[in-house]
């Protein structure tokens, strides 16, 4: 039996047969003999309310419990009212007579992540089991809600209008059926570059990197700000200059084609120029991370009193005489921080010695 056939048969029973939750029953029609048998052989069924339900069932009603629904289908149940178990055998087709908790243990690929659940998989929570039929739905036999074989929404996936919803703990592939695996989708082929022909101006003020591939990869060279390049191919926001790929985000298109007789001007950097640019950028980064406080007024309020005390004591000086500018500081943030910490430390030591 395939997993799809198991799921379809469970749905067929839920939609086209009269059923009743009867503990330990795997598809037996509710004939007088079977009513007597099942009311006597299980403590759950002997409860007065359950006896009343079983006795009231018509003889075209079939009894199931949760795991017995799955076993009945796997044992060949066909809805035959003339046969003791509705056409099912007992422990046939390589399917043993086991409970719900044992059945999930023999499943493969057991998971708590329901995003990958497949049709015909067992859905389980402690003491209860059902079968997934696709589209976020399961078939289960439960005394809850309709007290029969019923279709419910798998709450782990989402609720559905018109269906009661149950949250399950795990799902797994039953070893007694075959599953048709969905083949992995073929990878999408990489797009080909589009042929173009236009000139563009580099707009990146710190220079535009020319790369080996149209991705953030190996840098071959750097074009200066204002350099004019000819783009002959485009791909995913990158343009090919003949020397490599540049980001078109920093290219201002000048015209569609290079006029006849005009020569392309490609201003790439020498190694020395590139090193000078790197030094400049590094200095800008240092300046942004560790700024210079040129005057006392530039110091954040939370350090200003300590900085003023340092100036008054003559510990620091920005290079201008106090008579000319008493608040000249000219200190980097990290240096001032160290001085302030030293002052605070000395204050604490002094307090401790008083």
Coordinates of C-alpha atoms in Angstrom, one line a residue:
X1 CA 0.0 0.0 0.0
X2 CA 1.2 3.5 -0.8
X3 CA 1.1 6.3 1.7
X4 CA -1.3 8.2 -0.6
X5 CA -3.6 5.1 -0.6
X6 CA -3.6 5.0 3.2
X7 CA -4.5 8.7 3.4
X8 CA -7.2 8.4 0.8
X9 CA -8.8 5.4 2.5
X10 CA -8.8 7.2 5.9
X11 CA -10.5 10.2 4.2
X12 CA -13.0 7.9 2.5
X13 CA -14.0 6.3 5.9
X14 CA -14.4 9.7 7.5
X15 CA -16.6 11.0 4.7
X16 CA -18.6 8.0 3.5
X17 CA -19.1 5.6 6.5
X18 CA -20.9 5.8 9.8
X19 CA -18.4 5.4 12.5
X20 CA -18.2 5.5 16.3
X21 CA -15.2 5.7 18.7
X22 CA -15.0 2.2 20.3
X23 CA -11.8 1.5 22.2
X24 CA -9.9 -1.6 20.9
X25 CA -12.2 -1.9 17.8
X26 CA -10.6 -2.1 14.4
X27 CA -13.6 -1.6 12.0
X28 CA -16.1 -4.1 13.4
X29 CA -19.8 -3.3 12.4
X30 CA -22.0 -2.6 15.4
X31 CA -24.0 -5.8 15.2
X32 CA -25.7 -7.1 18.4
X33 CA -22.9 -9.7 18.9
X34 CA -20.1 -7.1 18.4
X35 CA -21.9 -4.6 20.8
X36 CA -21.9 -7.2 23.5
X37 CA -18.3 -8.1 22.9
X38 CA -16.9 -4.6 22.9
X39 CA -19.0 -3.4 25.9
X40 CA -17.5 -6.2 27.9
X41 CA -13.8 -6.4 26.8
X42 CA -12.6 -2.9 27.7
X43 CA -13.0 -0.8 30.8
X44 CA -13.4 2.4 28.8
X45 CA -16.3 0.9 26.8
X46 CA -17.9 -0.3 30.0
X47 CA -18.6 3.2 31.3
X48 CA -22.3 3.8 31.3
X49 CA -22.1 6.7 28.8
X50 CA -20.1 4.6 26.3
X51 CA -22.3 1.6 26.7
X52 CA -25.3 3.8 25.9
X53 CA -23.6 5.2 22.7
X54 CA -22.5 1.7 21.5
X55 CA -26.0 0.2 22.2
X56 CA -27.6 3.1 20.2
X57 CA -25.4 2.5 17.1
X58 CA -27.0 1.0 14.0
X59 CA -25.5 -2.1 12.6
X60 CA -24.1 -0.2 9.6
X61 CA -21.9 1.8 12.0
X62 CA -18.3 0.7 12.3
X63 CA -16.2 1.0 15.5
X64 CA -12.6 2.3 15.6
X65 CA -10.2 3.8 18.0
X66 CA -7.2 6.0 16.9
X67 CA -4.5 3.4 16.2
X68 CA -7.0 0.7 15.2
X69 CA -8.2 3.0 12.4
X70 CA -4.7 2.8 10.9
X71 CA -4.3 -0.9 11.6
X72 CA -7.7 -1.7 10.1
X73 CA -6.8 0.0 6.8
X74 CA -3.4 -1.7 6.7
X75 CA -5.1 -5.1 7.5
X76 CA -7.4 -4.8 4.6
X77 CA -10.6 -3.2 6.0
X78 CA -13.2 -2.6 3.2
X79 CA -16.4 -1.7 4.9
X80 CA -18.0 -5.2 4.6
X81 CA -20.9 -5.2 7.1
X82 CA -21.2 -9.0 6.8
X83 CA -17.7 -9.7 8.2
X84 CA -16.7 -9.5 11.9
X85 CA -14.0 -6.8 11.4
X86 CA -15.5 -5.1 8.3
X87 CA -13.2 -7.1 6.0
X88 CA -10.0 -6.6 8.0
X89 CA -7.7 -9.4 9.0
X90 CA -5.7 -9.5 12.2
X91 CA -2.0 -8.6 12.3
X92 CA -1.7 -9.3 8.5
X93 CA 0.4 -7.7 5.7
X94 CA 3.4 -7.4 8.0
X95 CA 1.6 -5.0 10.4
X96 CA 1.7 -6.0 14.0
X97 CA -1.0 -5.3 16.6
X98 CA 0.7 -2.4 18.4
X99 CA -0.5 0.8 20.2
X100 CA -0.2 4.4 19.2
X101 CA 3.0 5.1 21.2
X102 CA 4.7 2.0 19.8
X103 CA 3.6 2.9 16.2
X104 CA 5.4 6.3 16.3
X105 CA 8.5 4.6 17.6
X106 CA 8.8 2.3 14.5
X107 CA 8.3 5.3 12.1
X108 CA 11.3 6.8 10.3
X109 CA 12.1 10.4 9.9
X110 CA 10.3 11.3 13.1
X111 CA 10.2 15.1 13.5
X112 CA 8.6 17.9 15.5
X113 CA 9.0 20.2 12.5
X114 CA 5.7 19.9 10.6
X115 CA 6.9 22.1 7.6
X116 CA 8.2 19.0 5.8
X117 CA 5.3 16.6 6.6
X118 CA 4.2 14.3 3.8
X119 CA 0.8 12.8 2.8
X120 CA 0.2 9.4 4.6
X121 CA 2.5 10.2 7.5
X122 CA 1.5 9.3 11.0
X123 CA 0.7 12.3 13.3
X124 CA 1.1 11.6 17.0
X125 CA 0.8 12.9 20.5
X126 CA 1.2 10.8 23.7
X127 CA -1.5 8.1 23.6
X128 CA -3.1 9.2 20.3
X129 CA -2.4 8.9 16.6
X130 CA -3.8 9.9 13.2
X131 CA -2.8 10.1 9.6
X132 CA -1.9 13.2 7.6
X133 CA -4.0 13.5 4.4
X134 CA -2.4 16.7 2.9
X135 CA -3.4 20.3 2.7
X136 CA -3.0 20.8 6.4
X137 CA -5.5 18.2 7.4
X138 CA -5.5 14.8 9.2
X139 CA -7.9 12.0 9.8
X140 CA -8.2 10.7 13.3
X141 CA -10.7 8.7 15.4
X142 CA -11.4 10.4 18.7
X143 CA -14.1 10.6 21.3
X144 CA -13.5 14.4 21.2
X145 CA -15.6 16.6 19.0
X146 CA -17.6 14.2 16.7
X147 CA -16.8 11.0 18.6
X148 CA -15.9 9.1 15.4
X149 CA -13.5 9.0 12.5
X150 CA -13.2 12.7 11.5
X151 CA -11.1 15.2 9.5
X152 CA -9.3 17.8 11.6
X153 CA -6.9 20.6 10.9
X154 CA -3.2 20.1 11.9
X155 CA -2.8 23.1 14.2
X156 CA 1.0 22.9 13.8
X157 CA 0.5 24.0 10.2
X158 CA -2.5 26.3 10.8
X159 CA -6.2 26.3 11.4
X160 CA -8.8 25.9 8.7
X161 CA -12.4 27.2 8.6
X162 CA -14.9 24.5 9.2
X163 CA -12.5 22.1 10.9
X164 CA -11.6 21.4 14.5
X165 CA -7.9 21.7 15.0
X166 CA -5.4 19.6 17.0
X167 CA -1.8 20.3 17.8
X168 CA 0.3 17.1 17.4
X169 CA 3.7 16.4 19.0
X170 CA 5.5 14.6 16.2
X171 CA 5.0 13.1 12.7
X172 CA 6.8 10.2 11.0
X173 CA 6.8 7.9 8.0
X174 CA 5.1 4.5 8.7
X175 CA 7.2 1.5 7.8
X176 CA 4.2 -0.4 6.4
X177 CA 3.6 1.9 3.4
X178 CA 5.7 3.3 0.6
X179 CA 6.2 7.1 0.2
X180 CA 6.6 8.8 -3.1
X181 CA 9.4 11.3 -2.5
X182 CA 9.1 14.6 -4.3
X183 CA 12.3 15.1 -6.4
X184 CA 14.4 18.1 -5.4
X185 CA 13.8 21.0 -7.8
X186 CA 16.5 21.5 -10.5
X187 CA 18.7 24.4 -9.7
X188 CA 17.8 27.6 -11.6
X189 CA 20.5 28.2 -14.2
X190 CA 22.6 31.3 -13.7
X191 CA 21.5 34.1 -16.0
X192 CA 23.8 35.1 -18.9
X193 CA 25.2 38.7 -19.0
X194 CA 23.3 41.1 -21.3
X195 CA 25.4 42.7 -24.0
X196 CA 25.4 46.5 -23.9
X197 CA 27.6 49.4 -25.1
X198 CA 27.7 52.7 -23.2
X199 CA 30.1 54.9 -21.4
X200 CA 29.8 55.7 -17.7
X201 CA 31.4 58.0 -15.1
X202 CA 32.6 56.7 -11.7
X203 CA 30.6 58.4 -8.9
X204 CA 32.2 56.8 -5.9
X205 CA 34.3 59.5 -4.2
X206 CA 36.7 57.0 -2.6
X207 CA 37.1 55.1 -5.9
X208 CA 35.3 52.1 -7.4
X209 CA 36.6 48.6 -7.0
X210 CA 36.9 46.5 -10.2
X211 CA 36.3 42.9 -9.4
X212 CA 37.1 39.5 -11.0
X213 CA 33.5 38.3 -10.9
X214 CA 30.1 40.2 -10.7
X215 CA 30.0 39.6 -6.9
X216 CA 31.8 41.1 -3.9
X217 CA 34.9 39.1 -4.5
X218 CA 38.5 39.5 -5.6
X219 CA 39.5 43.1 -6.4
X220 CA 41.6 43.6 -9.5
X221 CA 42.0 47.4 -9.5
X222 CA 40.3 50.6 -8.4
X223 CA 38.9 53.3 -10.7
X224 CA 39.3 56.9 -9.6
X225 CA 36.4 59.2 -8.9
X226 CA 35.3 60.7 -12.3
X227 CA 37.0 58.0 -14.4
X228 CA 35.2 57.2 -17.7
X229 CA 34.7 53.6 -18.5
X230 CA 32.9 51.7 -21.2
X231 CA 30.4 49.0 -20.1
X232 CA 30.0 46.2 -22.5
X233 CA 28.0 43.6 -20.4
X234 CA 25.5 43.8 -17.5
X235 CA 24.6 41.2 -15.0
X236 CA 22.6 41.5 -11.7
X237 CA 23.5 45.1 -11.1
X238 CA 27.2 44.7 -12.2
X239 CA 28.8 46.1 -15.4
X240 CA 31.9 44.7 -17.3
X241 CA 34.5 47.3 -18.3
X242 CA 36.9 45.0 -20.1
X243 CA 39.2 44.9 -17.1
X244 CA 36.6 43.4 -14.7
X245 CA 33.2 44.0 -13.1
X246 CA 32.1 47.1 -11.3
X247 CA 28.9 47.9 -9.3
X248 CA 26.6 49.9 -11.6
X249 CA 25.3 51.7 -8.4
X250 CA 28.4 53.9 -8.7
X251 CA 28.3 54.4 -12.5
X252 CA 26.5 57.4 -14.1
X253 CA 25.5 56.4 -17.6
X254 CA 26.7 59.0 -20.1
X255 CA 25.4 57.8 -23.4
X256 CA 24.4 54.6 -25.2
X257 CA 27.5 54.2 -27.4
X258 CA 31.0 55.6 -27.6
X259 CA 31.1 58.1 -30.5
X260 CA 33.2 57.2 -33.4
X261 CA 36.7 58.5 -33.2
X262 CA 36.6 59.1 -29.4
X263 CA 38.9 57.2 -27.2
X264 CA 37.8 55.7 -23.9
X265 CA 39.5 57.2 -20.9
X266 CA 40.1 54.6 -18.2
X267 CA 41.8 56.1 -15.1
X268 CA 42.8 53.2 -13.0
X269 CA 45.0 53.7 -9.9
X270 CA 48.7 52.8 -9.5
X271 CA 49.7 50.8 -6.4
X272 CA 51.1 53.9 -4.8
X273 CA 47.9 55.8 -5.4
X274 CA 45.8 53.0 -4.0
X275 CA 48.0 52.8 -0.9
X276 CA 47.6 56.5 -0.3
X277 CA 43.8 56.2 -0.7
X278 CA 43.8 53.3 1.9
X279 CA 45.8 55.5 4.3
X280 CA 43.3 58.3 3.8
X281 CA 40.3 56.1 4.4
X282 CA 42.0 54.6 7.5
X283 CA 42.7 58.0 8.9
X284 CA 39.0 59.0 8.4
X285 CA 37.9 55.8 10.2
X286 CA 40.2 56.6 13.1
X287 CA 38.9 60.2 13.2
X288 CA 35.3 59.0 13.3
X289 CA 36.0 56.4 16.0
X290 CA 38.5 58.4 18.2
X291 CA 37.7 62.2 17.6
X292 CA 39.9 65.0 18.7
X293 CA 38.5 67.4 21.3
X294 CA 40.1 70.6 20.3
X295 CA 38.5 72.8 23.0
X296 CA 36.9 72.2 26.4
X297 CA 33.5 73.0 24.8
X298 CA 33.9 70.0 22.5
X299 CA 34.1 67.6 25.5
X300 CA 30.9 65.7 26.3
X301 CA 29.2 67.1 29.4
X302 CA 29.9 64.0 31.5
X303 CA 33.7 64.5 31.2
X304 CA 33.8 68.3 31.0
X305 CA 34.3 69.0 34.8
X306 CA 37.2 66.5 34.9
X307 CA 38.7 68.0 31.8
X308 CA 38.4 71.5 33.2
X309 CA 40.2 70.4 36.4
X310 CA 43.0 68.9 34.3
X311 CA 43.4 72.2 32.4
X312 CA 43.4 74.2 35.6
X313 CA 46.0 72.0 37.2
X314 CA 48.2 72.3 34.0
X315 CA 48.2 68.5 33.5
X316 CA 47.0 68.9 29.9
X317 CA 47.4 71.7 27.4
X318 CA 46.5 72.0 23.8
X319 CA 49.6 74.0 22.9
X320 CA 48.2 77.4 23.5
X321 CA 49.1 79.5 26.5
X322 CA 46.4 79.8 29.1
X323 CA 46.5 83.6 28.8
X324 CA 45.6 83.3 25.1
X325 CA 43.1 80.4 25.3
X326 CA 42.6 78.8 28.7
X327 CA 40.3 76.1 27.3
X328 CA 42.6 74.8 24.4
X329 CA 42.6 71.0 24.8
X330 CA 43.6 69.3 21.5
X331 CA 43.2 65.7 23.0
X332 CA 41.8 62.6 21.4
X333 CA 38.8 60.9 23.1
X334 CA 40.8 57.9 24.2
X335 CA 43.6 60.0 25.7
X336 CA 41.1 62.2 27.6
X337 CA 39.3 59.1 28.8
X338 CA 42.5 57.7 30.3
X339 CA 43.3 61.0 32.0
X340 CA 39.8 61.3 33.5
X341 CA 40.0 57.7 34.8
X342 CA 43.4 58.5 36.4
X343 CA 41.9 61.6 38.1
X344 CA 39.0 59.6 39.4
X345 CA 41.3 56.8 40.6
X346 CA 43.5 59.4 42.5
X347 CA 40.4 60.9 44.0
X348 CA 39.3 57.5 45.3
X349 CA 42.7 56.8 46.8
X350 CA 42.8 60.2 48.5
X351 CA 39.3 59.6 50.0
X352 CA 40.5 56.2 51.3
X353 CA 43.5 57.8 53.1
X354 CA 41.6 60.6 54.8

